[in-house]
mmCIF file of C-alpha atoms in Angstrom:
data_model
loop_
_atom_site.group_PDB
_atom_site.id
_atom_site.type_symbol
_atom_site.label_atom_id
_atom_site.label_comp_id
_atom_site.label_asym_id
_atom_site.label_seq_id
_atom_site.Cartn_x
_atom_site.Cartn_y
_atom_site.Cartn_z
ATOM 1 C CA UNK Q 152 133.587 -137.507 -87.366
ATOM 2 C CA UNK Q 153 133.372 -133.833 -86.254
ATOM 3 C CA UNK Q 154 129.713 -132.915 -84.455
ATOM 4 C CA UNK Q 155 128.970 -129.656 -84.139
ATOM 5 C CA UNK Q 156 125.391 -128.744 -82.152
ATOM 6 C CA UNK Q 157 123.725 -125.568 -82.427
ATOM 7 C CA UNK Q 158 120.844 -123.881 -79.921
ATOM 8 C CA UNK Q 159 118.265 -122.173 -81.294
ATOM 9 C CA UNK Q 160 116.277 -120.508 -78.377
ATOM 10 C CA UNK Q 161 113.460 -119.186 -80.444
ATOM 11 C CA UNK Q 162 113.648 -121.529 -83.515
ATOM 12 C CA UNK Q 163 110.340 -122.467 -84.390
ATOM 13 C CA UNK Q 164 109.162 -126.391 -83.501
ATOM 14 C CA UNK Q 165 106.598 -127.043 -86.107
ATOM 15 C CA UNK Q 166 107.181 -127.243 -89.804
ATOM 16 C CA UNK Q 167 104.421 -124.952 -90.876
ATOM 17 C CA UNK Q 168 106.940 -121.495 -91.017
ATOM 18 C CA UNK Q 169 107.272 -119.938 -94.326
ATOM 19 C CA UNK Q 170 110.953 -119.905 -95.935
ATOM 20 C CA UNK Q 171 110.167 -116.209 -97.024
ATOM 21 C CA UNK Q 172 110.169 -114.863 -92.834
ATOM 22 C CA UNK Q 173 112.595 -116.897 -91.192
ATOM 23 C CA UNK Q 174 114.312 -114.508 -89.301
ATOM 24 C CA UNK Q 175 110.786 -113.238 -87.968
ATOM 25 C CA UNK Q 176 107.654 -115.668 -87.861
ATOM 26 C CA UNK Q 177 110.086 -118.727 -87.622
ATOM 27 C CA UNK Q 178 112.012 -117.632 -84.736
ATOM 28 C CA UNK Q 179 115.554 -116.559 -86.272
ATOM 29 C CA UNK Q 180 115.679 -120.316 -87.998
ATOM 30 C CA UNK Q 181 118.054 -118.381 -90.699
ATOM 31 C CA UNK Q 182 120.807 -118.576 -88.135
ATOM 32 C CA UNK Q 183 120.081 -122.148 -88.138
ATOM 33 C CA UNK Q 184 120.083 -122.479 -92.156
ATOM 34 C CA UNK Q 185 123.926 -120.889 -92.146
ATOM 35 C CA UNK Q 186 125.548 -123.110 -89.563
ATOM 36 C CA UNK Q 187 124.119 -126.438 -91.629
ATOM 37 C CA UNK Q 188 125.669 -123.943 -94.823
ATOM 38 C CA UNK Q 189 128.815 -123.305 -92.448
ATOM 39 C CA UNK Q 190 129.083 -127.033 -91.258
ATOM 40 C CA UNK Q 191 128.745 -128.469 -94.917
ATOM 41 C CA UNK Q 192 129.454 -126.806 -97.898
ATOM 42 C CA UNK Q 193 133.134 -127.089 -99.446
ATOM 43 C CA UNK Q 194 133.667 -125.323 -102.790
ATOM 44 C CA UNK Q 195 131.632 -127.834 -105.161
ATOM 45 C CA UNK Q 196 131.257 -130.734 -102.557
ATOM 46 C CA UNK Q 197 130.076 -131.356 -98.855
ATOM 47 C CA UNK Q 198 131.738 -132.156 -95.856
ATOM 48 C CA UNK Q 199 130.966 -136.065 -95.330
ATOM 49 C CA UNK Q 200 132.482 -136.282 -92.111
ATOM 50 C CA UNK Q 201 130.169 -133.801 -90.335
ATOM 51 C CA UNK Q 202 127.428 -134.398 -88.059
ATOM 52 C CA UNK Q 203 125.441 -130.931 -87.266
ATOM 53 C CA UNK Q 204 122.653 -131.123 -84.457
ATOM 54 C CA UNK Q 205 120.076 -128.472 -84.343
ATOM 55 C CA UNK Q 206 117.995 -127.927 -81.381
ATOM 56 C CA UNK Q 207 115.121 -125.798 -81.645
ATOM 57 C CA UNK Q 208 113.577 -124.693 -78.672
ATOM 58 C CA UNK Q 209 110.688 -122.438 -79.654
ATOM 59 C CA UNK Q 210 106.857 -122.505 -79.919
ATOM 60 C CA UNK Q 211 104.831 -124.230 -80.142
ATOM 61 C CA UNK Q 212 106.903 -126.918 -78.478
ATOM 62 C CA UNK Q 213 107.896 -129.538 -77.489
ATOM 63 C CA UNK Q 214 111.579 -129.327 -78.255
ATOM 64 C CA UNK Q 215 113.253 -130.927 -80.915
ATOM 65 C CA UNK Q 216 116.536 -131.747 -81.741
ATOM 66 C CA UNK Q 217 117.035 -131.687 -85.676
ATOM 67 C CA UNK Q 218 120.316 -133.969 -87.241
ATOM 68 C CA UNK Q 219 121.977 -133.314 -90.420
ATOM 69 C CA UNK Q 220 124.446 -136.474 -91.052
ATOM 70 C CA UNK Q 221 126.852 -135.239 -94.119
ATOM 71 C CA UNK Q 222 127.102 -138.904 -94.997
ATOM 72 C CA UNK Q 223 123.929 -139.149 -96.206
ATOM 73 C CA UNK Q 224 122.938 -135.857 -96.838
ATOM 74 C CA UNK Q 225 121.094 -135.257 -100.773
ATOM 75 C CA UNK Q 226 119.113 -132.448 -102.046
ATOM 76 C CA UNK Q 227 121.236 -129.640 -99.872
ATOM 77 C CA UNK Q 228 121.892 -126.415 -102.099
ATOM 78 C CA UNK Q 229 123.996 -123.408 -100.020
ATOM 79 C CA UNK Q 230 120.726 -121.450 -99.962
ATOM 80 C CA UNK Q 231 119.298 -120.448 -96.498
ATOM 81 C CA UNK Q 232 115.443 -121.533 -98.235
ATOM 82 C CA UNK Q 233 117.140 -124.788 -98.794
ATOM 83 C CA UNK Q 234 118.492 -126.190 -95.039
ATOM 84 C CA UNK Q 235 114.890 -124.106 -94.585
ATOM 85 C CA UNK Q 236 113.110 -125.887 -96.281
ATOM 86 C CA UNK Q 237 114.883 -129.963 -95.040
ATOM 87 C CA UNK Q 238 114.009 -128.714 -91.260
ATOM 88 C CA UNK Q 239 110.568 -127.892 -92.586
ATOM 89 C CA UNK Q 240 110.242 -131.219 -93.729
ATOM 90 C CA UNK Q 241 111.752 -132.521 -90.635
ATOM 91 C CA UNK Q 242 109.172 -130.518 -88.171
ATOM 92 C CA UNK Q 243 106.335 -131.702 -90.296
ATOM 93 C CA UNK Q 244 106.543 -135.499 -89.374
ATOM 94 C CA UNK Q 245 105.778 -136.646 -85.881
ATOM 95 C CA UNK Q 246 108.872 -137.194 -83.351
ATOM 96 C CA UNK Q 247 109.531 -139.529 -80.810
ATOM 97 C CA UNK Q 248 111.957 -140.137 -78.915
ATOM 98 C CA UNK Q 249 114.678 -141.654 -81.416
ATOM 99 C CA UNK Q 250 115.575 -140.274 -84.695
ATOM 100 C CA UNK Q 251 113.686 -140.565 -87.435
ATOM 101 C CA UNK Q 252 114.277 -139.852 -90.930
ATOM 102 C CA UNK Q 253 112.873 -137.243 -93.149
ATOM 103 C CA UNK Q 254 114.628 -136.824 -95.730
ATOM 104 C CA UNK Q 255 117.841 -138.514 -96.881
ATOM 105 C CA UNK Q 256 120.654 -137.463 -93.847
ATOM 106 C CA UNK Q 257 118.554 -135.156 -91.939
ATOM 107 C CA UNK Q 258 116.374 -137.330 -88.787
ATOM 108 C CA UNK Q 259 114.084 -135.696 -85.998
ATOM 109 C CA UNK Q 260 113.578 -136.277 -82.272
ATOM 110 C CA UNK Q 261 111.971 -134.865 -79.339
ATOM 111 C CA UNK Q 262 114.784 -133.781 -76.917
ATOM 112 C CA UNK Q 263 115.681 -130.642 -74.979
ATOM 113 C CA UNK Q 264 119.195 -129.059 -73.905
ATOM 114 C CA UNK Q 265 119.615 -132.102 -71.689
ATOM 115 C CA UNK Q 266 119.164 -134.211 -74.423
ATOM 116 C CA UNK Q 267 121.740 -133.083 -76.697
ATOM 117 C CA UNK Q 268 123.863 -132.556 -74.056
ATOM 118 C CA UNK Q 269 124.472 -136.153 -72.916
ATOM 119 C CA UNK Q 270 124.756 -136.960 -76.669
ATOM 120 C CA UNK Q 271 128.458 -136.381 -76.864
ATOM 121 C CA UNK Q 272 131.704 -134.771 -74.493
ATOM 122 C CA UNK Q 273 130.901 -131.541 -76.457
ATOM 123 C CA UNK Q 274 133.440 -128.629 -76.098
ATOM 124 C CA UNK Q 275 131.818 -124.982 -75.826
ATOM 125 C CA UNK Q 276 132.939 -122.713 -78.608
ATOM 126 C CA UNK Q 277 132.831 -119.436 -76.486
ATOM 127 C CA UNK Q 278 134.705 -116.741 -76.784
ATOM 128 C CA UNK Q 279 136.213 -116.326 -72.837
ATOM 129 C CA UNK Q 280 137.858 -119.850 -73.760
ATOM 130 C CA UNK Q 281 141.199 -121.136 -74.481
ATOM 131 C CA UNK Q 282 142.732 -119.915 -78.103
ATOM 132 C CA UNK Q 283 142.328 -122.687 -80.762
ATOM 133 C CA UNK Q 284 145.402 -122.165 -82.217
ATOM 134 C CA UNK Q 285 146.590 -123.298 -78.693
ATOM 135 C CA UNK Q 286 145.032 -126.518 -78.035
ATOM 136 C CA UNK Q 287 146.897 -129.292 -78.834
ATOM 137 C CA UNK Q 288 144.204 -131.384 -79.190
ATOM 138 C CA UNK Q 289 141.316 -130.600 -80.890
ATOM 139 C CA UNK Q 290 138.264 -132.168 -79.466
ATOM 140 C CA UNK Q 291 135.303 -133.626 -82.150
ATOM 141 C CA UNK Q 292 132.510 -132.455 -80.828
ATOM 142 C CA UNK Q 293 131.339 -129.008 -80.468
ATOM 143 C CA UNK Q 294 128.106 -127.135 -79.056
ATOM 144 C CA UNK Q 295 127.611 -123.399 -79.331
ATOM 145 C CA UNK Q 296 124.197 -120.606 -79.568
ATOM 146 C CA UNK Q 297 122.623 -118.422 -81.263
ATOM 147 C CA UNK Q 298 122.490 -114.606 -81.045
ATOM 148 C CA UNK Q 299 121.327 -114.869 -77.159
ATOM 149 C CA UNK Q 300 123.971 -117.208 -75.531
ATOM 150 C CA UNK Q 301 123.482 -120.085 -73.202
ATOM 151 C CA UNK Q 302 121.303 -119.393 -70.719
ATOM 152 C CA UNK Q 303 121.757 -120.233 -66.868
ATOM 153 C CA UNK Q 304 120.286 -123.655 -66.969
ATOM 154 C CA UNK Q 305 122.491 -124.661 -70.562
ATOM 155 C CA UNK Q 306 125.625 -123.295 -68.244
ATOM 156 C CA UNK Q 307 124.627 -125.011 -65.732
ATOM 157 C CA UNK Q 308 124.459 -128.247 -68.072
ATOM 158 C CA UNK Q 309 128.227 -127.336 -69.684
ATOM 159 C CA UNK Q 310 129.724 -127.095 -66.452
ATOM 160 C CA UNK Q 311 133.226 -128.391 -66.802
ATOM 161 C CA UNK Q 312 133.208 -128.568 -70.437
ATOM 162 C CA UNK Q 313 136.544 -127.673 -72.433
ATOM 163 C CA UNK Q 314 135.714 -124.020 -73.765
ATOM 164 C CA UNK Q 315 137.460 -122.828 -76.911
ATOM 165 C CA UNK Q 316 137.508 -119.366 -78.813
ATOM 166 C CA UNK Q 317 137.746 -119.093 -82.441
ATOM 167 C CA UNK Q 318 139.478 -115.610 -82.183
ATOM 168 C CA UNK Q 319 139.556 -111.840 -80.258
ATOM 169 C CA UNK Q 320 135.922 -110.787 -82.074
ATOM 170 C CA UNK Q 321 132.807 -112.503 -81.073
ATOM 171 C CA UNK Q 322 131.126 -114.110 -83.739
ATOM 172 C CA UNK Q 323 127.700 -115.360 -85.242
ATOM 173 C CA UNK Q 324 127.429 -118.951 -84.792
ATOM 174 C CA UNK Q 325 127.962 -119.776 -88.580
ATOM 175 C CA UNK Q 326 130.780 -117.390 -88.413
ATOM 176 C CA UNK Q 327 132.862 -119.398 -85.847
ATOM 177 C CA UNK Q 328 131.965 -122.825 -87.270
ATOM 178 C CA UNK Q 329 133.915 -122.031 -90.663
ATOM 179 C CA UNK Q 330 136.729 -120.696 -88.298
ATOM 180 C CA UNK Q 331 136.691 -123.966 -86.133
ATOM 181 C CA UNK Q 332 136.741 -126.188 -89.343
ATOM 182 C CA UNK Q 333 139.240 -124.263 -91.131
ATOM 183 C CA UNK Q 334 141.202 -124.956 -88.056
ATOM 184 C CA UNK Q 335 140.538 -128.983 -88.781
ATOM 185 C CA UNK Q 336 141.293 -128.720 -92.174
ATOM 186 C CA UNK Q 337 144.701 -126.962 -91.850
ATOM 187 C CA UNK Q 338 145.936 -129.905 -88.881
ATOM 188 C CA UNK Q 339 144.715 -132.707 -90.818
ATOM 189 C CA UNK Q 340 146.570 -131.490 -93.655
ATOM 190 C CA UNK Q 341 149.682 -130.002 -92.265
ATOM 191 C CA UNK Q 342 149.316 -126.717 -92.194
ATOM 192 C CA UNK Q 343 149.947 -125.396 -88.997
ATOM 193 C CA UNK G 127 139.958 -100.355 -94.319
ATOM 194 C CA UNK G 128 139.477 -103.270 -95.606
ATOM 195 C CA UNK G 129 138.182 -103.738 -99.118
ATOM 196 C CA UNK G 130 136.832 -106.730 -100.425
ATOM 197 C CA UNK G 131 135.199 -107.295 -103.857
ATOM 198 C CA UNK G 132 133.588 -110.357 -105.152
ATOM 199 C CA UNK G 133 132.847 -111.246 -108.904
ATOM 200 C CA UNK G 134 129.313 -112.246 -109.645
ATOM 201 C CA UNK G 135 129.831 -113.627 -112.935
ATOM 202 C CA UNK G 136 126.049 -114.565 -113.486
ATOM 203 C CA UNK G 137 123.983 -112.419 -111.007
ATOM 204 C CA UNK G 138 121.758 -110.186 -112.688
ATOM 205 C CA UNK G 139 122.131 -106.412 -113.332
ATOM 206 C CA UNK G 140 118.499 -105.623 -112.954
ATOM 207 C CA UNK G 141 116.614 -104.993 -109.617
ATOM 208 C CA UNK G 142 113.554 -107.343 -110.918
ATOM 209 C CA UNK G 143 114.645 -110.216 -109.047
ATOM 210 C CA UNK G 144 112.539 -112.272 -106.553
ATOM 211 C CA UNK G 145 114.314 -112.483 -103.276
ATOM 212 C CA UNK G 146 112.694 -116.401 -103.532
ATOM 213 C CA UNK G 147 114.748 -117.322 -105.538
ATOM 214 C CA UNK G 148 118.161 -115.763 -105.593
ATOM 215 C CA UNK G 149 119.776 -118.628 -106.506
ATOM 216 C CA UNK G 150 117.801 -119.065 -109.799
ATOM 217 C CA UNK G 151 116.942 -116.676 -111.810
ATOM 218 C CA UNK G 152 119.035 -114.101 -109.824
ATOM 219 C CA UNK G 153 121.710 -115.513 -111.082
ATOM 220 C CA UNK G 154 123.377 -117.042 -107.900
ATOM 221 C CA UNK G 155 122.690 -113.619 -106.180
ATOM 222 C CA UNK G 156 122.396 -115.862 -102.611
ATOM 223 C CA UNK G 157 126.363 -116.041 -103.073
ATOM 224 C CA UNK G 158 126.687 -112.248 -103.190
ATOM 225 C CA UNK G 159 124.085 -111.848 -100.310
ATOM 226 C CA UNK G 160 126.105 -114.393 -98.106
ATOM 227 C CA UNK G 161 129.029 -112.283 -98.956
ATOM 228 C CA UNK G 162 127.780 -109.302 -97.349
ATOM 229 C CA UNK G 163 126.666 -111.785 -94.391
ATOM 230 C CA UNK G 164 130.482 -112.655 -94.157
ATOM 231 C CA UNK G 165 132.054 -109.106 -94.715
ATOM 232 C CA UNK G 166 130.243 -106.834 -92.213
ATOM 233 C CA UNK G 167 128.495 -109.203 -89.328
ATOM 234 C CA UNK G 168 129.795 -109.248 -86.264
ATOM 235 C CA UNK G 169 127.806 -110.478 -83.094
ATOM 236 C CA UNK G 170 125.743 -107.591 -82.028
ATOM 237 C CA UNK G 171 127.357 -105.335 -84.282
ATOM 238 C CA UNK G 172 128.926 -104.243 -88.134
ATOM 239 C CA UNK G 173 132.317 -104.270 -89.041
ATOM 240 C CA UNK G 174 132.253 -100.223 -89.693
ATOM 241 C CA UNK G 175 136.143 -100.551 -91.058
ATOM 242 C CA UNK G 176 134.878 -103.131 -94.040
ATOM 243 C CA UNK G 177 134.173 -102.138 -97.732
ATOM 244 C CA UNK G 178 132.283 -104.462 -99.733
ATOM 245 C CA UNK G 179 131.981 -104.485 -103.801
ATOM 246 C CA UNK G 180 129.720 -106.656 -105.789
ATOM 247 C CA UNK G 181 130.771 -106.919 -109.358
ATOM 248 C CA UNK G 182 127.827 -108.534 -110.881
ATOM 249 C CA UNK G 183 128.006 -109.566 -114.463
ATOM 250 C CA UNK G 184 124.863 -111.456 -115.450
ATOM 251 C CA UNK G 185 121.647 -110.422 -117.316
ATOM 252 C CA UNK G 186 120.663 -108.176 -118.573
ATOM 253 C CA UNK G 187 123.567 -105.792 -118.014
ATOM 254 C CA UNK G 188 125.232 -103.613 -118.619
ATOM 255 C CA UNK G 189 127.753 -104.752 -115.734
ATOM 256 C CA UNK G 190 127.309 -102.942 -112.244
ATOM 257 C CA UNK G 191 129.051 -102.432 -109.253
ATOM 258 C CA UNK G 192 127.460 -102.379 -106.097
ATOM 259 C CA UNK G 193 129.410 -101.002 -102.977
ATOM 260 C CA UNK G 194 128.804 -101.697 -99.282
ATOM 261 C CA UNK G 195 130.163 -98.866 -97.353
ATOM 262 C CA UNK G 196 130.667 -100.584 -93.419
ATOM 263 C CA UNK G 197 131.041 -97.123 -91.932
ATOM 264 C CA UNK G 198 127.435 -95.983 -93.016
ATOM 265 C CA UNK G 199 125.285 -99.314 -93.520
ATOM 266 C CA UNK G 200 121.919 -99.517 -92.031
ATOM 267 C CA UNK G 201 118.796 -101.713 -92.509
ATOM 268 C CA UNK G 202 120.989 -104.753 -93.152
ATOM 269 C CA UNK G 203 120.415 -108.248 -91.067
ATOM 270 C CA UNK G 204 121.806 -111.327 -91.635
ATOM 271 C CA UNK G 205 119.765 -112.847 -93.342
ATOM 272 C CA UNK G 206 120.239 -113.482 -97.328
ATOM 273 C CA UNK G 207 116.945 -111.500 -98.593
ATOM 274 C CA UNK G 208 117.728 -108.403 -96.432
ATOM 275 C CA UNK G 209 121.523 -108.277 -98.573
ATOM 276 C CA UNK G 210 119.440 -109.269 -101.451
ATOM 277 C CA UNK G 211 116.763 -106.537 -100.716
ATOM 278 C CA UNK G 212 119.691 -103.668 -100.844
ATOM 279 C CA UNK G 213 121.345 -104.937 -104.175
ATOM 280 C CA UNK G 214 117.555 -105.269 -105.317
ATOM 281 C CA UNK G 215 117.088 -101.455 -104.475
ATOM 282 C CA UNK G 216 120.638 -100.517 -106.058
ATOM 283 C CA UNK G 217 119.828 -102.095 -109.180
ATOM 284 C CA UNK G 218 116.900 -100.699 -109.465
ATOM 285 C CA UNK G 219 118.004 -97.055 -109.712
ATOM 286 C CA UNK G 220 119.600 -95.243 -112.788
ATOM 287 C CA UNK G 221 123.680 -96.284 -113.219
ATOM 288 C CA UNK G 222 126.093 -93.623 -114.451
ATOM 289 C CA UNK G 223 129.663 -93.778 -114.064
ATOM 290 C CA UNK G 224 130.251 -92.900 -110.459
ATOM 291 C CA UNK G 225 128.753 -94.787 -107.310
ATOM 292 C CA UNK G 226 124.923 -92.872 -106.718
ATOM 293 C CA UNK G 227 123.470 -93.871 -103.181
ATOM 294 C CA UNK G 228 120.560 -96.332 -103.364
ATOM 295 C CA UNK G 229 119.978 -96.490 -99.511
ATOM 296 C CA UNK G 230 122.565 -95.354 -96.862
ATOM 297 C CA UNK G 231 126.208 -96.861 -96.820
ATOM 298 C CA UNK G 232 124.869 -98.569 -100.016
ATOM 299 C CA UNK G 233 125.573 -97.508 -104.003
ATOM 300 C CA UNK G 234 125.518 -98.858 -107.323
ATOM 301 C CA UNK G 235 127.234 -97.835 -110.492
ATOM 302 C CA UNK G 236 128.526 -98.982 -114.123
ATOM 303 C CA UNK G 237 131.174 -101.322 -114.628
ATOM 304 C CA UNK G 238 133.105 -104.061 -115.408
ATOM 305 C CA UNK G 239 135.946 -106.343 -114.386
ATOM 306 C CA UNK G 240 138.676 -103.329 -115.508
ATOM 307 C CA UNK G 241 137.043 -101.208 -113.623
ATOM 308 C CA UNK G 242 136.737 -103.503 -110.213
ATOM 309 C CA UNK G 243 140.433 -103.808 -110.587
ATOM 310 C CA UNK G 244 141.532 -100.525 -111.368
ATOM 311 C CA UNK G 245 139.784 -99.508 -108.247
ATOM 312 C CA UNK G 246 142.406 -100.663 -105.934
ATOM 313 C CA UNK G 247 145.540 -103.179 -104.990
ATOM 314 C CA UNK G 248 143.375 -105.938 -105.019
ATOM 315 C CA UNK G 249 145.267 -109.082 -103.584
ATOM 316 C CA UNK G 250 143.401 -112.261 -104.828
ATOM 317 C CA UNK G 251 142.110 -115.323 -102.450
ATOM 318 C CA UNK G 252 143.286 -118.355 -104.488
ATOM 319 C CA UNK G 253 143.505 -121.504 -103.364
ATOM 320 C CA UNK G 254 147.168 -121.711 -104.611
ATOM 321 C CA UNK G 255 148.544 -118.820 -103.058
ATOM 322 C CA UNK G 256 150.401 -118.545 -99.923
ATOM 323 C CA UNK G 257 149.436 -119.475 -96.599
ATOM 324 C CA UNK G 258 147.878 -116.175 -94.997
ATOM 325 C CA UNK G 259 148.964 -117.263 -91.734
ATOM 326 C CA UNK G 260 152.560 -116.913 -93.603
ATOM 327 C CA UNK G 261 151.939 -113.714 -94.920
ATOM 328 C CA UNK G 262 154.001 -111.252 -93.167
ATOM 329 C CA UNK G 263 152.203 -108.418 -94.323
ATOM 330 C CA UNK G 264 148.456 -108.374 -95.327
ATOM 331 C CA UNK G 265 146.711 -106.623 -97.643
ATOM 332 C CA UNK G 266 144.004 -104.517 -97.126
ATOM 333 C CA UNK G 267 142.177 -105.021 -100.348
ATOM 334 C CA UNK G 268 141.369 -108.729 -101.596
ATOM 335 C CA UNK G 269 139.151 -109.823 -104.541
ATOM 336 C CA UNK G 270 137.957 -113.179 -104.848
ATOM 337 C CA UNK G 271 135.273 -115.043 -107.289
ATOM 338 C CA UNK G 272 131.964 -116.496 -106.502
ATOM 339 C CA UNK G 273 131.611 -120.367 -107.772
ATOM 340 C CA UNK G 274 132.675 -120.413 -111.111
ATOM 341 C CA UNK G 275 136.500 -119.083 -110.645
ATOM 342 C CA UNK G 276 138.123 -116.353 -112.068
ATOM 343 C CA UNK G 277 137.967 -116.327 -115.887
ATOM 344 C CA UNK G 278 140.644 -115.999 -118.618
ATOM 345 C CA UNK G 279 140.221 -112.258 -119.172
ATOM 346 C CA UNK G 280 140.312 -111.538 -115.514
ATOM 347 C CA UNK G 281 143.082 -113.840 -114.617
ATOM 348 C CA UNK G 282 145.061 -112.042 -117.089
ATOM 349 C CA UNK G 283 143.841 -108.899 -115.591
ATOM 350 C CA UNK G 284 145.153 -109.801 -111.919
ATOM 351 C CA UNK G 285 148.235 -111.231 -113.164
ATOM 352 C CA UNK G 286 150.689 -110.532 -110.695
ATOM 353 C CA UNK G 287 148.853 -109.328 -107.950
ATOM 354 C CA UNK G 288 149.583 -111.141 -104.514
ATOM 355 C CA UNK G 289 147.891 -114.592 -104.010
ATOM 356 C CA UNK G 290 146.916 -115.781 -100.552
ATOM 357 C CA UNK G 291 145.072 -119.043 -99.538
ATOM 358 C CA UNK G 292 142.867 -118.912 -96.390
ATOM 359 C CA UNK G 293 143.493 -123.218 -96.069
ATOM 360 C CA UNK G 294 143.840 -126.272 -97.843
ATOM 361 C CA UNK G 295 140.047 -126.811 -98.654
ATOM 362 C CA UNK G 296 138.643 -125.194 -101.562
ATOM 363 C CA UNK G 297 136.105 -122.532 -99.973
ATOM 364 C CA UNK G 298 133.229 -121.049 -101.151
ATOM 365 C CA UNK G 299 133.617 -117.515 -101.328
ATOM 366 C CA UNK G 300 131.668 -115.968 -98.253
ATOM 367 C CA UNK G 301 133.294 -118.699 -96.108
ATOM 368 C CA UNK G 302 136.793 -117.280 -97.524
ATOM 369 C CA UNK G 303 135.704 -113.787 -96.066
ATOM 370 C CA UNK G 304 135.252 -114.712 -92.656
ATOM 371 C CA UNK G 305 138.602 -116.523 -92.473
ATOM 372 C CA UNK G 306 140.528 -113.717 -93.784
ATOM 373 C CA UNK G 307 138.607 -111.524 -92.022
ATOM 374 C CA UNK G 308 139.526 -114.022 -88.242
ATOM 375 C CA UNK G 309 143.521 -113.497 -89.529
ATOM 376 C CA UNK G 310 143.498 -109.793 -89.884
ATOM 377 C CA UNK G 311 140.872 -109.534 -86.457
ATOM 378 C CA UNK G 312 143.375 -111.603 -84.143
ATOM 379 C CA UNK G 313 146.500 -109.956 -86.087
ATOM 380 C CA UNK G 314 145.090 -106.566 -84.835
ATOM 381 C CA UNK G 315 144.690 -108.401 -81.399
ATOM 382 C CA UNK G 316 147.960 -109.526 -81.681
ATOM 383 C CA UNK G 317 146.815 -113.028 -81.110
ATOM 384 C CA UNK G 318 149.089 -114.890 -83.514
#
């Protein structure tokens, strides 16, 4: 199972955002609607093997921390309106402190950037780390931001982590998931 | 430069779409837009060395080409109804048979898949080609299809070109873009 956890620092926390201004009213959520399109769409099928986390830490608060589970995923089109639309749903019900489900595969909680943190040994895709090509081992879980980078406390909460660059240009978020995965597909299949 | 053009086989050829629902009655237009995501976006900043052409081939026609020039785009974010917003503009002025400027680094004109191909040495992104990380050489001008492949007519139109895979898994098209675009990036690093 590859996990791959995304912050959004202005991403809005309530579901009542309109799929029409996402990059505006709803706090950049678009950049969360391509990494769930970057962490699940293969050419006429989705990745099943993917866990994507999305915390959202913007108003009104509190935080939440959003899971898409490819597994069980339904109803998912490539569209931005579309993974829009699922964490719409998903803000609209109330959250407590496990997961629950609001649509098929995608589950809410309340939970901050200590939160997700402690949910797995994730590596930091960043761009000052090691070379992917380089690792031997690639790790299966993976945090990264959006457009404004970790900020001192998130560092402060990576410390130690296994950092790992997708390559010499620094990327969107969505961007460097379909690098890291191509990545995992080519080792899994051979082609190295 | 690096040119990359992507056959829209259904997206419409009139500027009368709604931006709400680009993958409807657009015509799959949302593929084209995330296309544009993938071939200019950097973090921060535009790939200025990228050209972009949309061959779109839906209703009503006739068939158009739109062209994203990196070196003189402005006014375009990330997200898909701000690409979707441009083409809207493009298609929306008069189309003769050489590009006319709809906005700046942006223009539109007639034609059809002869015409995309006589317009450079397109090497195709195929699934069944060769490994790119094999490729001794790259190309600087690819073509690739949105979901529905390549058909007959245009097959036989890029027979013999160069074919070059970005991975084992079948990608969708925009996701194609940013792996080729990772080789030629750490290439020009000379990370290899």
């Amino acid at each position: 199972m590859i996990r791959i956890a995304v912050i959004g620092h202005l991403a809005r926390t309530a579901g009542d955002f309109s799929l029409s201004d996402m990059p505006g009213s709803a706090g950049r959520m678009d950049i969360m609607c391509r990494c769930i399109n970057s962490a699940f769409f293969l050419s006429h099928s989705l990745r099943r093997d993917v866990e994507c986390y999305l915390l959202l830490l913007g108003p009104p608060g509190p935080d939440r921390i959003v899971r898409f589970m490819g597994d069980r995923l339904r109803s998912l089109n490539p569209d931005e309106r579309s993974a829009g639309a699922l964490i719409r749903k998903a803000l609209a019900i109330p959250a407590g402190t496990e997961f629950r489900e609001s649509s098929p595969g995608v589950g809410v909680k309340r939970g901050g950037p200590a939160d997700l943190v402690s949910m797995g040994p994730f590596a930091v895709l960043d761009e000052e780390g090691e070379d992917i090509r380089a690792c031997s081992n690639l790790p299966e879980n993976y945090i990264l931001s959006d457009h404004l980078g970790f900020s001192p406390e998130e560092e402060e909460l990576l410390r130690g982590r296994e950092r790992i660059s997708v390559g010499p240009a620094t990327l969107h978020a969505d961007h460097a998931i379909i690098v890291l995965l191509n990545e995992i597909d080519r080792r899994r299949a051979g082609w190295m």
